[in-house]
Short mmCIF file of C-alpha atoms in Angstrom, two decimals:
data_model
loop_
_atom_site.label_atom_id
_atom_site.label_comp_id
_atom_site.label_asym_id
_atom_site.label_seq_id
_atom_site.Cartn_x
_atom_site.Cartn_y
_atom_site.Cartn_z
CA UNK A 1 155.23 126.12 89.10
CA UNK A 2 156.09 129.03 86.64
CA UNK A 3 160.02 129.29 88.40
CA UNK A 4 159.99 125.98 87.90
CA UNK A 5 159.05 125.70 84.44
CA UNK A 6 161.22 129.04 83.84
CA UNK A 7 164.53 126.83 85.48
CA UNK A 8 164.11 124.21 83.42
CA UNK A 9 163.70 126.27 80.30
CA UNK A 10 167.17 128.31 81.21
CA UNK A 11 169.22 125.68 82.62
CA UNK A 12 168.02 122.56 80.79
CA UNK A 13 168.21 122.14 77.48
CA UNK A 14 167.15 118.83 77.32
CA UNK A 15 164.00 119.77 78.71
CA UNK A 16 163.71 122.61 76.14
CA UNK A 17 164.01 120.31 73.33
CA UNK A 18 161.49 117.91 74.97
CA UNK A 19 159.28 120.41 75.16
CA UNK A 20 159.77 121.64 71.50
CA UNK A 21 158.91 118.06 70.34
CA UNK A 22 156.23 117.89 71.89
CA UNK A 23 154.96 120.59 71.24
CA UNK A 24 154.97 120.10 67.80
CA UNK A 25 153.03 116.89 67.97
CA UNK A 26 150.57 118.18 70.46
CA UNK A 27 149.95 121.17 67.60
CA UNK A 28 150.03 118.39 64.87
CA UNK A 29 147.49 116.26 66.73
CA UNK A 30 145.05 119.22 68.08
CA UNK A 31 144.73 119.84 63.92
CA UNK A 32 142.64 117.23 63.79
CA UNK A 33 139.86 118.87 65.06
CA UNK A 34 139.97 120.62 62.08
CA UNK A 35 139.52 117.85 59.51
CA UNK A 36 137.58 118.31 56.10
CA UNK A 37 136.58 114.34 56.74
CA UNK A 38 136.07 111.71 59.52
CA UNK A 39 139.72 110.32 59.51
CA UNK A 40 138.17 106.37 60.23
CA UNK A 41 136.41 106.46 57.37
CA UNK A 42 138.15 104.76 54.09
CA UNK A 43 138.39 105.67 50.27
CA UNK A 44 137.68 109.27 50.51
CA UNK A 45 140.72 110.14 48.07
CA UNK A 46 143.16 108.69 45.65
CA UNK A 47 145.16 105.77 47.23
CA UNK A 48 148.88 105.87 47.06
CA UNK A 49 149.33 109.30 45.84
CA UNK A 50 153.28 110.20 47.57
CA UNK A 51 153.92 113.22 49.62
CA UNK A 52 152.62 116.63 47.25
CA UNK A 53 151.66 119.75 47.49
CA UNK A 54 147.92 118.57 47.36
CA UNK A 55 148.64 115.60 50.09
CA UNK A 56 151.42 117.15 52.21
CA UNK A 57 151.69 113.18 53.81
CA UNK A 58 150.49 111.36 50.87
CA UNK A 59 147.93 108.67 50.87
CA UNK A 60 147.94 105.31 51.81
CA UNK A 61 145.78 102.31 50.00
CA UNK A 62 142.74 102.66 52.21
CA UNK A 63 142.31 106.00 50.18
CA UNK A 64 142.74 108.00 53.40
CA UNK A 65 144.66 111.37 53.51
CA UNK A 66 147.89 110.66 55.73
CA UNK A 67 148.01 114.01 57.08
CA UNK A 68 144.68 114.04 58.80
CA UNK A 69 144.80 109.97 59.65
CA UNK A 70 148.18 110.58 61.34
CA UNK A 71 146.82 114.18 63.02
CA UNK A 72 143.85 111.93 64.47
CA UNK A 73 145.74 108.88 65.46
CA UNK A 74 148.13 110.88 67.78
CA UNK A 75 145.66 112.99 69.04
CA UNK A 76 144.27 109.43 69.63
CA UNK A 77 147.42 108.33 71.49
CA UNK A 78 148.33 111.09 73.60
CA UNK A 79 144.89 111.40 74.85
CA UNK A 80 145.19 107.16 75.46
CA UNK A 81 148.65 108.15 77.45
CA UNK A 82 147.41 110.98 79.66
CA UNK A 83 144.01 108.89 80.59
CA UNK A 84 146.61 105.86 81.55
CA UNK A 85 149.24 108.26 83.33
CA UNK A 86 146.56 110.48 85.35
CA UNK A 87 144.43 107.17 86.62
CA UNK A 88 147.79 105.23 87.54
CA UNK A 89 149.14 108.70 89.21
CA UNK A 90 145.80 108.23 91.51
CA UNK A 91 146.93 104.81 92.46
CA UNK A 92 149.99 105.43 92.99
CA UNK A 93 149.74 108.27 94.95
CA UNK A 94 147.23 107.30 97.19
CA UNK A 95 148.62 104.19 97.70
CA UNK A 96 152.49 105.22 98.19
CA UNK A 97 151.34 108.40 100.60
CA UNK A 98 148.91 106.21 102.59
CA UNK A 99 151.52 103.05 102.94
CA UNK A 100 153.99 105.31 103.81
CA UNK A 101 152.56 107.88 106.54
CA UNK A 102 149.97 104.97 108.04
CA UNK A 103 152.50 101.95 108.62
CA UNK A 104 151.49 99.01 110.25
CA UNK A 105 149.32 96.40 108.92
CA UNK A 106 148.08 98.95 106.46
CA UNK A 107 151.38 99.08 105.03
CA UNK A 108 151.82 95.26 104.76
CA UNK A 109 148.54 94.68 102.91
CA UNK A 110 149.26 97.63 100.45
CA UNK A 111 152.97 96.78 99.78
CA UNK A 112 151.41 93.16 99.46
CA UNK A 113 149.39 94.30 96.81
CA UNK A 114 151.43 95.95 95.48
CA UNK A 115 154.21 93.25 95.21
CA UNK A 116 151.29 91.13 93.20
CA UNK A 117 150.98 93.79 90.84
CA UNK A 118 154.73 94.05 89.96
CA UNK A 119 155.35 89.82 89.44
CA UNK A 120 152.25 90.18 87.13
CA UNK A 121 153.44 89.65 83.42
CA UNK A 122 151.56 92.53 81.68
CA UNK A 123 151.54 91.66 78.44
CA UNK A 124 149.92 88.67 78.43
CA UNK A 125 147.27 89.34 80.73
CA UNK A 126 146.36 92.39 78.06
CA UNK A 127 145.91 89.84 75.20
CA UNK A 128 144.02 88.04 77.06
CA UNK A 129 141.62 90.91 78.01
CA UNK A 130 141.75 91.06 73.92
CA UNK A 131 140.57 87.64 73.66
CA UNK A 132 137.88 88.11 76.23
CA UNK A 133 136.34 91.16 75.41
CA UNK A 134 137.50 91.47 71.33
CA UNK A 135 135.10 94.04 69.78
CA UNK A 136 134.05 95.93 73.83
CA UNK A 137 138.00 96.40 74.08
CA UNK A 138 137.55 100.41 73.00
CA UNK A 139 140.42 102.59 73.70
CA UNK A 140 138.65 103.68 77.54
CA UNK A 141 138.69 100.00 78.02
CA UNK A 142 142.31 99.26 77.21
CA UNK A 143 142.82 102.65 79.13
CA UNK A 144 141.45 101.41 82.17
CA UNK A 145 142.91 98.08 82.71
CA UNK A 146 146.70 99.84 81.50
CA UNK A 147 146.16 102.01 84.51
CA UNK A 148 145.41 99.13 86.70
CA UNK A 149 149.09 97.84 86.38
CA UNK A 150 150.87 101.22 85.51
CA UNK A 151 151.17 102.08 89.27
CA UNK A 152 152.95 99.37 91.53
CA UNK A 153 156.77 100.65 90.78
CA UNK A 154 155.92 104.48 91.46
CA UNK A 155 153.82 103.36 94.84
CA UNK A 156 157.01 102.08 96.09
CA UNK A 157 159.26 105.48 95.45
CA UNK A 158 156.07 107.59 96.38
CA UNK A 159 155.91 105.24 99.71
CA UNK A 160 159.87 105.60 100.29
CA UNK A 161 159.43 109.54 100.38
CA UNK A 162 156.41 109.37 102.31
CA UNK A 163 158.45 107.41 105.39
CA UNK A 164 160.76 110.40 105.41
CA UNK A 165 158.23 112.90 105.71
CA UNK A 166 156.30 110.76 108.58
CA UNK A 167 159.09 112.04 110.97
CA UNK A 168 159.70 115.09 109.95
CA UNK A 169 158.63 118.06 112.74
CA UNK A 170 156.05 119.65 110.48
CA UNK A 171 154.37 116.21 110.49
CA UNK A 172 154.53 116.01 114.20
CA UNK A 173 153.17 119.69 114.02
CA UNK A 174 150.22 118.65 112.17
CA UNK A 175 149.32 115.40 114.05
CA UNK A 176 149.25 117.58 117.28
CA UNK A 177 147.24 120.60 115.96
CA UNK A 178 144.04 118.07 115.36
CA UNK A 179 144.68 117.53 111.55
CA UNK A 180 143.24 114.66 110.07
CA UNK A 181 145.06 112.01 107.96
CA UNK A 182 143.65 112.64 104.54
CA UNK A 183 144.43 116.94 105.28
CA UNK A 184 148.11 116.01 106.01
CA UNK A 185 148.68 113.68 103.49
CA UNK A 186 147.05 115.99 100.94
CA UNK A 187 148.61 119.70 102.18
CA UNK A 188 151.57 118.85 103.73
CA UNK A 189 153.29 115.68 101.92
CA UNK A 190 151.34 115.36 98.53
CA UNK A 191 153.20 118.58 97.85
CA UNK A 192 156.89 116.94 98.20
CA UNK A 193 156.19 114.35 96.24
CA UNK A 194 154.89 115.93 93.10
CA UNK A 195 157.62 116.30 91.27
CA UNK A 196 158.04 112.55 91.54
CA UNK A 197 154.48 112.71 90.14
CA UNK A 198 155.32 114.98 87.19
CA UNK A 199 158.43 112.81 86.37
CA UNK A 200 156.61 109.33 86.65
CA UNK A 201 153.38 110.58 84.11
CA UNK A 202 156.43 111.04 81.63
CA UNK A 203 157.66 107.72 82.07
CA UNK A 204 154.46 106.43 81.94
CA UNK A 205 152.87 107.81 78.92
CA UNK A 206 156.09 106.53 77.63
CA UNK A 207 155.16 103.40 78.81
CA UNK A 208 151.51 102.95 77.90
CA UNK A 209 151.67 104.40 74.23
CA UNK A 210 154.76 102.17 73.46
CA UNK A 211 152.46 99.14 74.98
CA UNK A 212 149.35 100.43 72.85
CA UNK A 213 151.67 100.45 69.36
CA UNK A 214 152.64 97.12 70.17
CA UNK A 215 149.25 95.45 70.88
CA UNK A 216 147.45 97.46 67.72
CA UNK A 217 150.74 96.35 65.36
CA UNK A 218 150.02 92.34 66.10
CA UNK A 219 146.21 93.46 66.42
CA UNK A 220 145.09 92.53 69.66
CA UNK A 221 143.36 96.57 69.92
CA UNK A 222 140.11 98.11 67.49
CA UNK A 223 142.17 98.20 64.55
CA UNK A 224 139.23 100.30 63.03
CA UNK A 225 139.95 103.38 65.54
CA UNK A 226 143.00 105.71 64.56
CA UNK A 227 145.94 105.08 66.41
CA UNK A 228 149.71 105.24 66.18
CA UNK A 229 149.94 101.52 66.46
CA UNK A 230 146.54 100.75 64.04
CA UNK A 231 148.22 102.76 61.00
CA UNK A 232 151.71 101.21 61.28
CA UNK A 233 148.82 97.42 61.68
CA UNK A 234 146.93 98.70 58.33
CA UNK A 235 150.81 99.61 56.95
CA UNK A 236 151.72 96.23 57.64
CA UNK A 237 148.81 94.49 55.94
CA UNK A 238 148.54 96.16 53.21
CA UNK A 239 152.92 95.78 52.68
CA UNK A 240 153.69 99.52 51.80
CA UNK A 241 157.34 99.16 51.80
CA UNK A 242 157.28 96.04 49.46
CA UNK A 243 154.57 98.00 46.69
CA UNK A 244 156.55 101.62 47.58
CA UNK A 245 154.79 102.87 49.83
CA UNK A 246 157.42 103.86 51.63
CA UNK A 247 155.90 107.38 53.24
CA UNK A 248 152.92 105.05 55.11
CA UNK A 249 155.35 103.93 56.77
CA UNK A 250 158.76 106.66 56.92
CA UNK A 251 156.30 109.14 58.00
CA UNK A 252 154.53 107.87 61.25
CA UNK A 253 157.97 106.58 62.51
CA UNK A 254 159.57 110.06 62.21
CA UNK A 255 156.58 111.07 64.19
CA UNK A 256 156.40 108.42 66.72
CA UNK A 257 160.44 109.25 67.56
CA UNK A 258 160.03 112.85 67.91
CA UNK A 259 157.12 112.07 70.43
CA UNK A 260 158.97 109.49 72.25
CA UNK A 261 162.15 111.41 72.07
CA UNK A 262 160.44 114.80 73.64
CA UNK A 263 158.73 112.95 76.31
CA UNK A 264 161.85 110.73 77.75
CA UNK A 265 163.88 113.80 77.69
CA UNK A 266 160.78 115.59 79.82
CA UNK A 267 161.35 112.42 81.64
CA UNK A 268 165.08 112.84 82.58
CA UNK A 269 164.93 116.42 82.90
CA UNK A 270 162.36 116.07 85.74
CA UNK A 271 164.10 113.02 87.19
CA UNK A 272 167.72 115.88 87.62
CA UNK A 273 165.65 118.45 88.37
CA UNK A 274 164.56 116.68 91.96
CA UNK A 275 167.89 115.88 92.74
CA UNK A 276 169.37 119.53 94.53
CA UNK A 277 173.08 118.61 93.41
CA UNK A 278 172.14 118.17 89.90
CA UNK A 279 170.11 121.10 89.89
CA UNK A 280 172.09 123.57 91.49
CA UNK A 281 175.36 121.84 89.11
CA UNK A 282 173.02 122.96 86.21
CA UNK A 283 172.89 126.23 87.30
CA UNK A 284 176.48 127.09 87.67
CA UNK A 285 175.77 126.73 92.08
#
């Protein structure tokens, strides 16, 4: 994992600057643990006071400091993306690895499944669970059902690598020294396709933040709990770029695109790094 990490590093520097970007907002958002004052709570300071030495962010016209609001609401957000990415990476791999190794009428009824999953229009279904459950729709909640759909498209590639592996001799080796199913899908092909896995939670963190900034801008989310998406929704309501507000807004989208940014070029890195001809071309091979 450390070569790995040390290759990429080297040879990569689009994965270097992914991984500087995001590590700055992972710093920015692990300050929040450190806040002087609960970051939900409202008229704590002087509203609209621009970017100073005093309020490094400024403050918006809730009377919240934007430096700590916007520290909590991606710590907020990245924690939302990594509960959606991990869960669907569960599905996904458990479904792709036992679809693809299994075959038969196990196969069917999984890629079945599966096929629902991918014809089902995702954002509407979401407001609707907004509609349904309004103030039970917590983060965890929203977390949940995101993962529930997050998973059909990386089954499929996770499924495709698995049908390769079924054939290959250390697979035959395996099936005829007694191992079970779950120990050879686990030890000897969940290994091959992990760096599908690390390249897919990218993608889909990607995925389910950008989903969870929509949904809290038009208000379908709690618009009370800090997010990326609730401060651009209390932003919007309160029209900061028509009274001059202009850092309640400027601000968070700088953020949001350096996040965004680091994590699709994590993405992409990943995505060349499993390919052996665009790795070893990387490396001068």
């Amino acid at each position: 994992m450390f070569a790995v990490l040390r290759d990429l590093i080297r040879y990569n520097i689009e994965f270097a600057i992914g991984l500087v970007l995001v590590g700055i907002v992972v710093v920015f958002a692990s300050l929040s643990f450190f806040a002087p004052v609960d970051p939900s709570l409202i008229y704590m300071t002087i509203p609209d006071q621009p970017p100073s030495p005093q309020f490094w962010f400024g403050t918006n016209s809730r009377g919240q400091d934007m430096f700590w609001q916007l520290s909590a609401a991606f710590r907020n957000s990245l924690v939302f993306g990594i509960t959606v990415a991990v869960l669907s990476r569960i599905i996904s791999i458990t479904v792709g690895l036992l679809s693809g190794y299994v075959g038969g009428w196990v196969d069917r009824v999984l890629m079945f499944i599966n096929d629902i999953f991918v014809a089902v229009p995702i954002f509407p279904v979401l407001v609707l669970f907004y509609f349904v459950l309004r103030n039970n729709l917590d983060s965890l909640t929203l977390a949940l059902i995101m993962a529930c759909f997050g998973w059909p498209f990386d089954a499929r590639l996770i499924r495709s690598v698995a049908l390769g592996l079924k054939h290959r001799e250390f697979t035959r080796h395996a099936t005829f020294a007694g191992m079970s199913t779950r120990k050879i899908l686990l030890e000897e092909h969940l290994p091959y396709v992990m760096p599908i896995v690390f390249s897919t939670f990218m993608n889909n963190m990607l995925w389910s933040i950008g989903l969870e900034v929509t949904l809290a801008v038009l208000g379908f989310t709690n618009i009370n709990n800090p997010t990326i998406g609730t401060v651009l929704y209390w932003a919007n309501s309160h029209s900061a770029m028509v009274v001059g507000v202009w850092w309640w807004i400027v601000i968070p989208v700088i953020l949001i695109v350096m996040t965004f940014l680091g994590l699709f070029l994590l993405a992409i890195s990943m995505n060349e790094y499993i390919d052996p001809r665009s790795r070893l071309r990387r490396m001068g091979a």
